[in-house]
Every structure is written in C-alpha cells, then in structure tokens.
Amino acid sequence: MAKQEDLFKNVISHAKEYGYIFASSEIYDGLSAVYDYGQNGAELKKNIKEYWWRSMTQLHQNIVGIDAAILMHPKTWKASGHVDAFNDPLIDNKDSKKRYRADVLVEDYAEKLLQKAEKEIAKAKKRFGEDFDAEMYKETNPRVKRYLGDRKEILERLARSLTNEDLADVKKLIEELEIADPDTGSKNWTEVRQFNLMFGTKLGASADTATDLYLRPETAQGIFVNFLNVQKTGRMKIPFGIAQIGKAFRNEIVARQFIFRMREFEQMEMQFFVRPGEELEWYEKWKETRLNWHRSLGLGEENYRFHDHEKLAHYANAAADIEFDFPFGFKELEGIHSRTDFDLKAHEEHSGKKLRFYDPELKENYVPFVIETSIGLDRMFLAVLSASLKEEQLEDGNTRTVLKLPAVLAPTKAAILPLVKKDGLPEMAQKIVDDLKWDFTVQYDEKDAIGRRYRRQDAAGTPLCITVDHDSLDDNSVTVRFRDTMEQKRIPITELDALIRKETDFKTWMRDFSN
Ligand code: GAP
C-alpha cells in the first residue's frame, strides 16, 4: 500500500514538473478539486479526445458528434431526475470534522475483503502450481469463501439501503463494520444525509428577474434534447449514435484524489439509440467495443475489469463500469448504461414535444431505447499517466524515469536534437523540424549534453529522439532513438516522415481493435 501511495505521489509531482497538470489558481493556494492542464497536459488531453472522437464518429458510419451548451433550460434537470435524485449520501466524522461519502466508505471496506481473498488465492496458486483451480478454491477454502461471501452480503445490503433511501441503515452498516475515519481512526460519526451535487447559477441581470440555472452535471442531456434535431437533419436511421465531449460540473463532497474526482471535469459520452427490446444485445456489444478501445492503447490487460452494478440508477435496466487499476486501486473509469427510454420519455412529458422515431421497416412510431457509454476525460488522463510512469533500473546501474505514454497520445511525437551547437548541425536540425512540423508535433532541443536531453525527453514522454550529428552532413541520415527500448537506428532523413507516422498514427494503434 505504501508503495502505491508513493507511486501516486510520484505521478502528481511528475505531472507538475513536466507541465502536465497544475493546481488551479495556484498562486492563491489553489481551489479544491479544480485543476489546470499545462503545456504538455493540454496536448495529451487533446490527443485523448481525438482518439475517442475519431474511434466513435469516424469509424462508425452511424455515429455523429455534437457540441451542446453547458447551460440548459432548467426544466431539463427536473425531467432527467437530477433535481430530485442527483444526491450523494454523506457522513461527517464528529472528531476530525471530515466529510465522507458513506457509500464509498462501505465500498472501500468491501474492496479490502476482495483484496484479502485475492492475496490468499495468489498464495495458493504459488503453492499448488500449474494444476491450481482458482474457481474451485474460491468455493472450498473457508477463509476465501468467508471474505467473498461477506463482501457480497455487504454490497447487496448497501445497494438495498440506498435504493430504499434507508440512510439510517447505511449508518448502521458503517457502525456494524466498525469503519473508522481513514485519516484519524475515529468512529464518531454523524447521521447519513443526502447532498445534491449540482452547481446553481443565475441567468439575467437583475436579482428579481434572474432565472435559476444549473451548470450541467453530465453532457448526456444535451444529446437527449437534440435527439430529433440530429435524427431529422442527419437523416439518421435507428440504430444510430450521438457523441459529445464537454465540460460537466459537480459539487463533489469528497474530492481528494487529484484529477480522479473533480468539481469541474470533462466527459466523453455517446448515446446509442436502438429499437425497444434490442437494448440488452447492444449493451453487451458496447461493453466489448469500449473495452477494446481501452485495450488498443496497450496500458496492460490486467489493469481493466468490469464491475456490474448491483444498484441500478433510476433510469437503467443494466449497467457496468470499466474499472481501472489506478495507483489507489481499481476504480470506475467508464460507465456503460442501458438507459431504457427513460430520458426521452421524461423530456416528452416535461416539454410537451414528441421525441419519437418512425421506423420504416416496422412501420411504427416509438421512443427509442438508449445505450450510453460515458467516460471521464480527466480520469482517462490519470489512467494513462499513472500506467505510463516508470522508474527503470538500467544495465549500467543507473535509473531512469520514463513516461511510456502510448505514442499516439504523446504530446510531442519526436524531439530533434543537434549533437552539438555548432558546425551547421543546429541549422540542419531546424530544417528537419520545419519539414516535419506540418504533420507532427515536434520539438527542437539543443540545450545540455545529448544524454541529458534523452533523459528529459524520456521523462516528458516523447517516443522518438532524432539526433543530427556530423555524419548527417555527409550522408543525410540521422540516428533515431526509441524511448521505450532505448534502441538506436540510423535512417535517411527522407524516411523520417514514414517512421513517425508508423509509430504514432491512429490507424496503427486502433486498427486491430476496431469492432
Ligand atoms: N451520463 C452518465 C454519467 O454521467 P457517471 O457515472 O456519473 O454517469 C460518467 O459519470 C463518467 O464521468 C465516470 O465514469 C467518470 O469517468 C466521469 N466522472 C464522473 N464524475 C467525475 C468527477 N467528479 N471527476 C472526474 N470525472 C468524473
């Protein structure tokens, strides 16, 4: 655990040192759970967005993208259920005065039981070797059985209490499990209360006539209210999808995990409209498609798992998270929800307008059902950053810090380095930059010895270094150094374009995973 905490601290300090993430308004001591993206962070974030956007819209002929406003008519949030039900159950510790999400305290407790069971299973696997049957062991080993059984029971009871809005039972569960304040160990808790997460604001100049508005807590509703606009103007036929990337705002109670849980963040959401009755088939398909998208980035298959929801949101008939192994354990990265026809029907009711599709094959009008895929852009950023940051032991006994970002996402694709700052090498390197900059984000760097420049680019995440030396003047070739393997190879300058493209292109990364 201590090792994981260290890793997380390294990620945060590395993100600052290399211009990825800064605390918002840092000169005023920052603003809690709000962050700014620096020069490298803005590029990485843009590249993640593009990777998602292109795989959704460009690779699917039946998905189009929109960009709806953050401010929406206030009735939107009544219809969606956010005014009445977008709450988190919170609990305060009377001694430490710290506030927590009651459900998260219980979920963390349950996660520890799972970790204990997994530790036992790993130990037994080592002991029994090849023939070990993990499934059988889970069912027969009393200790593992107890851990897993307790975990299941706890999560089911939590889900039941939250569905029934029985907050007294959530408190009772916390007491029965003897859950203590993670920071201080105190078990002196208040009652559990509901807390609405939406930020309010006002539209209009004078106090008496101003309208109360909300900053949108999810981008999805901008898609629902535009469903018919897009369907009609785009002549879309069911099944089809609408994708969107944009800011969302939530007044989170507990926001202590860097950019994992922010008050201002971005979502990449897609609503896929299908025939009623076909939604669960599409739900399974989208689970697979989205997991493949993650796998394409090569951050490690073992870092992902599905978590099927026990407690379903008011709008869903099936839901799962893709969880990622962050430095603080497996947590939700993306949600895939079968949202039924809840949203479109609710908007029909509240607006008085029909939101139906005439299906020419069925010769029938209906309100489509919806599968939603929803991923937090900042959370994806954290997943990429934390899985990429490595401390490597080198053969010569030194260590190097290297940010092994998927090359397709890297802020700078190649650094162009003259070996020395004289003899015409800077001019030749600059000429290479001027040729490549039209197609790739490249950087010229001539400061310090070449070894230090390599290390600096490794730590910043640049996948390729291109060194211009004295031989280059004669043979028009350069040395290319690969970040991950530190291998070097000599190639003609005329082949640079093709090499960078092969290493960093969207098609190279996504092609084998597109479905
Ligand atoms: N439209 C559905 C929806 O908003 P959600 O599970 O509340 O569902 C979807 O959010 C995704 O948005 C999450 O999986 C997560 O990646 C991201 N997200 C949610 N709240 C966040 C926050 N406070 N900070 C950063 N990302 C957040």
PDB file of C-alpha atoms in Angstrom, residues 137-314:
ATOM      1  CA  TYR A 137     -10.516 -22.805  -4.383  1.00  0.00           C
ATOM      2  CA  LYS A 138     -12.924 -19.845  -4.050  1.00  0.00           C
ATOM      3  CA  GLU A 139     -15.755 -22.288  -3.372  1.00  0.00           C
ATOM      4  CA  THR A 140     -13.933 -24.569  -0.954  1.00  0.00           C
ATOM      5  CA  ASN A 141     -11.351 -22.607   1.045  1.00  0.00           C
ATOM      6  CA  PRO A 142     -13.217 -21.416   4.176  1.00  0.00           C
ATOM      7  CA  ARG A 143     -11.285 -18.163   4.593  1.00  0.00           C
ATOM      8  CA  VAL A 144     -11.610 -17.106   0.940  1.00  0.00           C
ATOM      9  CA  LYS A 145     -15.266 -18.166   0.946  1.00  0.00           C
ATOM     10  CA  ARG A 146     -15.891 -16.003   4.010  1.00  0.00           C
ATOM     11  CA  TYR A 147     -14.145 -12.923   2.559  1.00  0.00           C
ATOM     12  CA  LEU A 148     -16.065 -13.159  -0.715  1.00  0.00           C
ATOM     13  CA  GLY A 149     -19.363 -14.024   0.956  1.00  0.00           C
ATOM     14  CA  ASP A 150     -19.101 -11.115   3.408  1.00  0.00           C
ATOM     15  CA  ARG A 151     -18.217  -8.754   0.588  1.00  0.00           C
ATOM     16  CA  LYS A 152     -21.245  -9.820  -1.457  1.00  0.00           C
ATOM     17  CA  GLU A 153     -23.576  -9.500   1.517  1.00  0.00           C
ATOM     18  CA  ILE A 154     -22.259  -6.032   2.414  1.00  0.00           C
ATOM     19  CA  LEU A 155     -22.577  -4.692  -1.130  1.00  0.00           C
ATOM     20  CA  GLU A 156     -26.076  -6.133  -1.507  1.00  0.00           C
ATOM     21  CA  ARG A 157     -27.200  -4.586   1.757  1.00  0.00           C
ATOM     22  CA  LEU A 158     -25.707  -1.210   0.773  1.00  0.00           C
ATOM     23  CA  ALA A 159     -27.463  -1.363  -2.593  1.00  0.00           C
ATOM     24  CA  ARG A 160     -30.774  -2.229  -0.899  1.00  0.00           C
ATOM     25  CA  SER A 161     -30.499   0.569   1.657  1.00  0.00           C
ATOM     26  CA  LEU A 162     -29.626   3.168  -0.986  1.00  0.00           C
ATOM     27  CA  THR A 163     -32.437   2.050  -3.300  1.00  0.00           C
ATOM     28  CA  ASN A 164     -34.900   2.261  -0.405  1.00  0.00           C
ATOM     29  CA  GLU A 165     -33.345   5.562   0.739  1.00  0.00           C
ATOM     30  CA  ASP A 166     -32.831   3.943   4.123  1.00  0.00           C
ATOM     31  CA  LEU A 167     -29.950   6.155   5.236  1.00  0.00           C
ATOM     32  CA  ALA A 168     -30.261   5.011   8.850  1.00  0.00           C
ATOM     33  CA  ASP A 169     -29.325   1.510   7.707  1.00  0.00           C
ATOM     34  CA  VAL A 170     -26.264   2.828   5.844  1.00  0.00           C
ATOM     35  CA  LYS A 171     -25.127   4.410   9.115  1.00  0.00           C
ATOM     36  CA  LYS A 172     -25.880   1.154  10.952  1.00  0.00           C
ATOM     37  CA  LEU A 173     -23.799  -0.763   8.412  1.00  0.00           C
ATOM     38  CA  ILE A 174     -20.844   1.600   8.930  1.00  0.00           C
ATOM     39  CA  GLU A 175     -21.121   1.072  12.684  1.00  0.00           C
ATOM     40  CA  GLU A 176     -21.520  -2.704  12.450  1.00  0.00           C
ATOM     41  CA  LEU A 177     -18.445  -2.981  10.218  1.00  0.00           C
ATOM     42  CA  GLU A 178     -16.606  -0.679  12.644  1.00  0.00           C
ATOM     43  CA  ILE A 179     -15.467   1.520   9.781  1.00  0.00           C
ATOM     44  CA  ALA A 180     -13.219   4.293  11.053  1.00  0.00           C
ATOM     45  CA  ASP A 181     -12.274   7.695   9.612  1.00  0.00           C
ATOM     46  CA  PRO A 182      -9.471   6.688   7.167  1.00  0.00           C
ATOM     47  CA  ASP A 183      -7.398   9.688   8.257  1.00  0.00           C
ATOM     48  CA  THR A 184      -7.779   9.632  12.046  1.00  0.00           C
ATOM     49  CA  GLY A 185      -9.247   6.266  13.053  1.00  0.00           C
ATOM     50  CA  SER A 186     -12.198   7.895  14.850  1.00  0.00           C
ATOM     51  CA  LYS A 187     -15.569   6.074  14.727  1.00  0.00           C
ATOM     52  CA  ASN A 188     -17.594   9.026  15.993  1.00  0.00           C
ATOM     53  CA  TRP A 189     -19.990   9.520  13.055  1.00  0.00           C
ATOM     54  CA  THR A 190     -22.973  11.820  12.381  1.00  0.00           C
ATOM     55  CA  GLU A 191     -26.161  10.572  10.717  1.00  0.00           C
ATOM     56  CA  VAL A 192     -26.033   9.982   6.941  1.00  0.00           C
ATOM     57  CA  ARG A 193     -27.631  12.774   4.871  1.00  0.00           C
ATOM     58  CA  GLN A 194     -28.328  13.346   1.178  1.00  0.00           C
ATOM     59  CA  PHE A 195     -26.484  16.164  -0.603  1.00  0.00           C
ATOM     60  CA  ASN A 196     -27.379  17.469  -4.105  1.00  0.00           C
ATOM     61  CA  LEU A 197     -24.322  17.741  -6.317  1.00  0.00           C
ATOM     62  CA  MET A 198     -25.466  20.329  -8.857  1.00  0.00           C
ATOM     63  CA  PHE A 199     -23.906  23.807  -9.004  1.00  0.00           C
ATOM     64  CA  GLY A 200     -26.542  26.541  -9.278  1.00  0.00           C
ATOM     65  CA  THR A 201     -26.101  29.802 -11.162  1.00  0.00           C
ATOM     66  CA  LYS A 202     -28.284  32.678 -12.432  1.00  0.00           C
ATOM     67  CA  LEU A 203     -29.239  33.860 -15.890  1.00  0.00           C
ATOM     68  CA  GLY A 204     -30.145  37.555 -16.262  1.00  0.00           C
ATOM     69  CA  ALA A 205     -29.018  40.939 -14.955  1.00  0.00           C
ATOM     70  CA  SER A 206     -31.374  41.897 -12.143  1.00  0.00           C
ATOM     71  CA  ALA A 207     -31.818  39.882  -8.982  1.00  0.00           C
ATOM     72  CA  ASP A 208     -35.670  39.755  -9.184  1.00  0.00           C
ATOM     73  CA  THR A 209     -35.951  38.627 -12.801  1.00  0.00           C
ATOM     74  CA  ALA A 210     -32.971  36.291 -12.967  1.00  0.00           C
ATOM     75  CA  THR A 211     -33.684  32.641 -13.721  1.00  0.00           C
ATOM     76  CA  ASP A 212     -32.109  29.896 -11.647  1.00  0.00           C
ATOM     77  CA  LEU A 213     -29.966  27.600 -13.757  1.00  0.00           C
ATOM     78  CA  TYR A 214     -27.587  24.705 -13.176  1.00  0.00           C
ATOM     79  CA  LEU A 215     -24.174  24.033 -14.631  1.00  0.00           C
ATOM     80  CA  ARG A 216     -24.748  20.689 -16.362  1.00  0.00           C
ATOM     81  CA  PRO A 217     -23.681  17.718 -14.199  1.00  0.00           C
ATOM     82  CA  GLU A 218     -23.440  15.459 -17.287  1.00  0.00           C
ATOM     83  CA  THR A 219     -23.242  16.096 -21.013  1.00  0.00           C
ATOM     84  CA  ALA A 220     -25.810  13.395 -21.862  1.00  0.00           C
ATOM     85  CA  GLN A 221     -28.878  15.623 -21.560  1.00  0.00           C
ATOM     86  CA  GLY A 222     -27.575  17.915 -24.331  1.00  0.00           C
ATOM     87  CA  ILE A 223     -27.740  14.848 -26.564  1.00  0.00           C
ATOM     88  CA  PHE A 224     -31.235  13.759 -25.496  1.00  0.00           C
ATOM     89  CA  VAL A 225     -32.818  17.176 -26.076  1.00  0.00           C
ATOM     90  CA  ASN A 226     -31.212  17.257 -29.557  1.00  0.00           C
ATOM     91  CA  PHE A 227     -32.183  13.697 -30.455  1.00  0.00           C
ATOM     92  CA  LEU A 228     -34.813  14.676 -33.020  1.00  0.00           C
ATOM     93  CA  ASN A 229     -32.822  17.623 -34.436  1.00  0.00           C
ATOM     94  CA  VAL A 230     -29.938  15.299 -35.276  1.00  0.00           C
ATOM     95  CA  GLN A 231     -32.108  12.401 -36.418  1.00  0.00           C
ATOM     96  CA  LYS A 232     -34.089  14.608 -38.848  1.00  0.00           C
ATOM     97  CA  THR A 233     -31.292  16.832 -40.187  1.00  0.00           C
ATOM     98  CA  GLY A 234     -28.842  13.914 -40.443  1.00  0.00           C
ATOM     99  CA  ARG A 235     -31.498  11.546 -41.849  1.00  0.00           C
ATOM    100  CA  MET A 236     -30.323   9.021 -39.271  1.00  0.00           C
ATOM    101  CA  LYS A 237     -31.925   5.583 -39.052  1.00  0.00           C
ATOM    102  CA  ILE A 238     -32.111   3.509 -35.912  1.00  0.00           C
ATOM    103  CA  PRO A 239     -29.714   2.205 -34.649  1.00  0.00           C
ATOM    104  CA  PHE A 240     -27.572   5.357 -34.536  1.00  0.00           C
ATOM    105  CA  GLY A 241     -25.488   7.248 -32.015  1.00  0.00           C
ATOM    106  CA  ILE A 242     -24.716  10.821 -30.978  1.00  0.00           C
ATOM    107  CA  ALA A 243     -21.360  11.551 -29.375  1.00  0.00           C
ATOM    108  CA  GLN A 244     -20.227  14.573 -27.424  1.00  0.00           C
ATOM    109  CA  ILE A 245     -17.192  15.810 -25.472  1.00  0.00           C
ATOM    110  CA  GLY A 246     -17.631  18.624 -22.980  1.00  0.00           C
ATOM    111  CA  LYS A 247     -17.383  20.072 -19.508  1.00  0.00           C
ATOM    112  CA  ALA A 248     -19.544  18.922 -16.613  1.00  0.00           C
ATOM    113  CA  PHE A 249     -19.694  20.237 -13.058  1.00  0.00           C
ATOM    114  CA  ARG A 250     -20.412  18.509  -9.754  1.00  0.00           C
ATOM    115  CA  ASN A 251     -20.100  19.855  -6.243  1.00  0.00           C
ATOM    116  CA  GLU A 252     -18.373  16.663  -5.083  1.00  0.00           C
ATOM    117  CA  ILE A 253     -18.299  16.053  -1.342  1.00  0.00           C
ATOM    118  CA  VAL A 254     -15.142  14.037  -1.314  1.00  0.00           C
ATOM    119  CA  ALA A 255     -12.612  15.158  -3.847  1.00  0.00           C
ATOM    120  CA  ARG A 256      -9.224  14.138  -2.604  1.00  0.00           C
ATOM    121  CA  GLN A 257      -7.819  12.012  -5.385  1.00  0.00           C
ATOM    122  CA  PHE A 258      -6.175  14.565  -7.663  1.00  0.00           C
ATOM    123  CA  ILE A 259      -7.944  14.598 -11.049  1.00  0.00           C
ATOM    124  CA  PHE A 260      -9.884  11.382 -10.319  1.00  0.00           C
ATOM    125  CA  ARG A 261     -12.796  13.264  -8.753  1.00  0.00           C
ATOM    126  CA  MET A 262     -13.018  16.907  -9.746  1.00  0.00           C
ATOM    127  CA  ARG A 263     -15.621  19.628  -9.396  1.00  0.00           C
ATOM    128  CA  GLU A 264     -15.104  20.804 -12.987  1.00  0.00           C
ATOM    129  CA  PHE A 265     -14.280  17.997 -15.404  1.00  0.00           C
ATOM    130  CA  GLU A 266     -14.865  16.748 -18.923  1.00  0.00           C
ATOM    131  CA  GLN A 267     -16.899  13.817 -20.167  1.00  0.00           C
ATOM    132  CA  MET A 268     -16.822  11.921 -23.458  1.00  0.00           C
ATOM    133  CA  GLU A 269     -20.331  10.481 -23.830  1.00  0.00           C
ATOM    134  CA  MET A 270     -22.188   8.643 -26.555  1.00  0.00           C
ATOM    135  CA  GLN A 271     -25.883   7.816 -26.605  1.00  0.00           C
ATOM    136  CA  PHE A 272     -26.803   4.973 -28.943  1.00  0.00           C
ATOM    137  CA  PHE A 273     -30.490   4.852 -29.927  1.00  0.00           C
ATOM    138  CA  VAL A 274     -31.937   1.396 -30.590  1.00  0.00           C
ATOM    139  CA  ARG A 275     -35.242  -0.416 -31.064  1.00  0.00           C
ATOM    140  CA  PRO A 276     -37.059  -1.256 -27.821  1.00  0.00           C
ATOM    141  CA  GLY A 277     -36.276  -4.844 -26.879  1.00  0.00           C
ATOM    142  CA  GLU A 278     -32.869  -4.827 -28.614  1.00  0.00           C
ATOM    143  CA  GLU A 279     -31.162  -2.764 -25.924  1.00  0.00           C
ATOM    144  CA  LEU A 280     -29.524  -5.580 -23.946  1.00  0.00           C
ATOM    145  CA  GLU A 281     -27.907  -7.028 -27.055  1.00  0.00           C
ATOM    146  CA  TRP A 282     -26.473  -3.589 -27.896  1.00  0.00           C
ATOM    147  CA  TYR A 283     -25.431  -3.106 -24.270  1.00  0.00           C
ATOM    148  CA  GLU A 284     -23.237  -6.237 -24.468  1.00  0.00           C
ATOM    149  CA  LYS A 285     -21.811  -5.122 -27.784  1.00  0.00           C
ATOM    150  CA  TRP A 286     -20.889  -1.684 -26.449  1.00  0.00           C
ATOM    151  CA  LYS A 287     -19.255  -3.207 -23.371  1.00  0.00           C
ATOM    152  CA  GLU A 288     -16.992  -5.190 -25.687  1.00  0.00           C
ATOM    153  CA  THR A 289     -16.326  -2.269 -28.061  1.00  0.00           C
ATOM    154  CA  ARG A 290     -15.371   0.057 -25.249  1.00  0.00           C
ATOM    155  CA  LEU A 291     -13.078  -2.453 -23.570  1.00  0.00           C
ATOM    156  CA  ASN A 292     -11.353  -2.964 -26.943  1.00  0.00           C
ATOM    157  CA  TRP A 293     -10.817   0.785 -27.249  1.00  0.00           C
ATOM    158  CA  HIS A 294      -9.007   0.745 -23.910  1.00  0.00           C
ATOM    159  CA  ARG A 295      -7.019  -2.367 -24.820  1.00  0.00           C
ATOM    160  CA  SER A 296      -5.818  -0.709 -28.045  1.00  0.00           C
ATOM    161  CA  LEU A 297      -3.694   1.701 -26.005  1.00  0.00           C
ATOM    162  CA  GLY A 298      -1.584  -1.115 -24.598  1.00  0.00           C
ATOM    163  CA  LEU A 299      -1.630   0.006 -20.971  1.00  0.00           C
ATOM    164  CA  GLY A 300      -1.892  -3.625 -19.759  1.00  0.00           C
ATOM    165  CA  GLU A 301      -4.866  -6.004 -19.980  1.00  0.00           C
ATOM    166  CA  GLU A 302      -4.569  -6.739 -16.254  1.00  0.00           C
ATOM    167  CA  ASN A 303      -5.399  -3.106 -15.464  1.00  0.00           C
ATOM    168  CA  TYR A 304      -9.054  -3.410 -16.526  1.00  0.00           C
ATOM    169  CA  ARG A 305     -12.051  -5.215 -15.126  1.00  0.00           C
ATOM    170  CA  PHE A 306     -15.813  -4.965 -15.430  1.00  0.00           C
ATOM    171  CA  HIS A 307     -17.949  -4.180 -12.414  1.00  0.00           C
ATOM    172  CA  ASP A 308     -21.621  -4.998 -12.984  1.00  0.00           C
ATOM    173  CA  HIS A 309     -23.857  -2.728 -10.913  1.00  0.00           C
ATOM    174  CA  GLU A 310     -25.953  -4.197  -8.122  1.00  0.00           C
ATOM    175  CA  LYS A 311     -27.768  -0.916  -7.544  1.00  0.00           C
ATOM    176  CA  LEU A 312     -29.149   0.446 -10.796  1.00  0.00           C
ATOM    177  CA  ALA A 313     -29.687   4.181 -11.344  1.00  0.00           C
ATOM    178  CA  HIS A 314     -33.323   5.265 -11.688  1.00  0.00           C
TER     179      HIS A 314
END
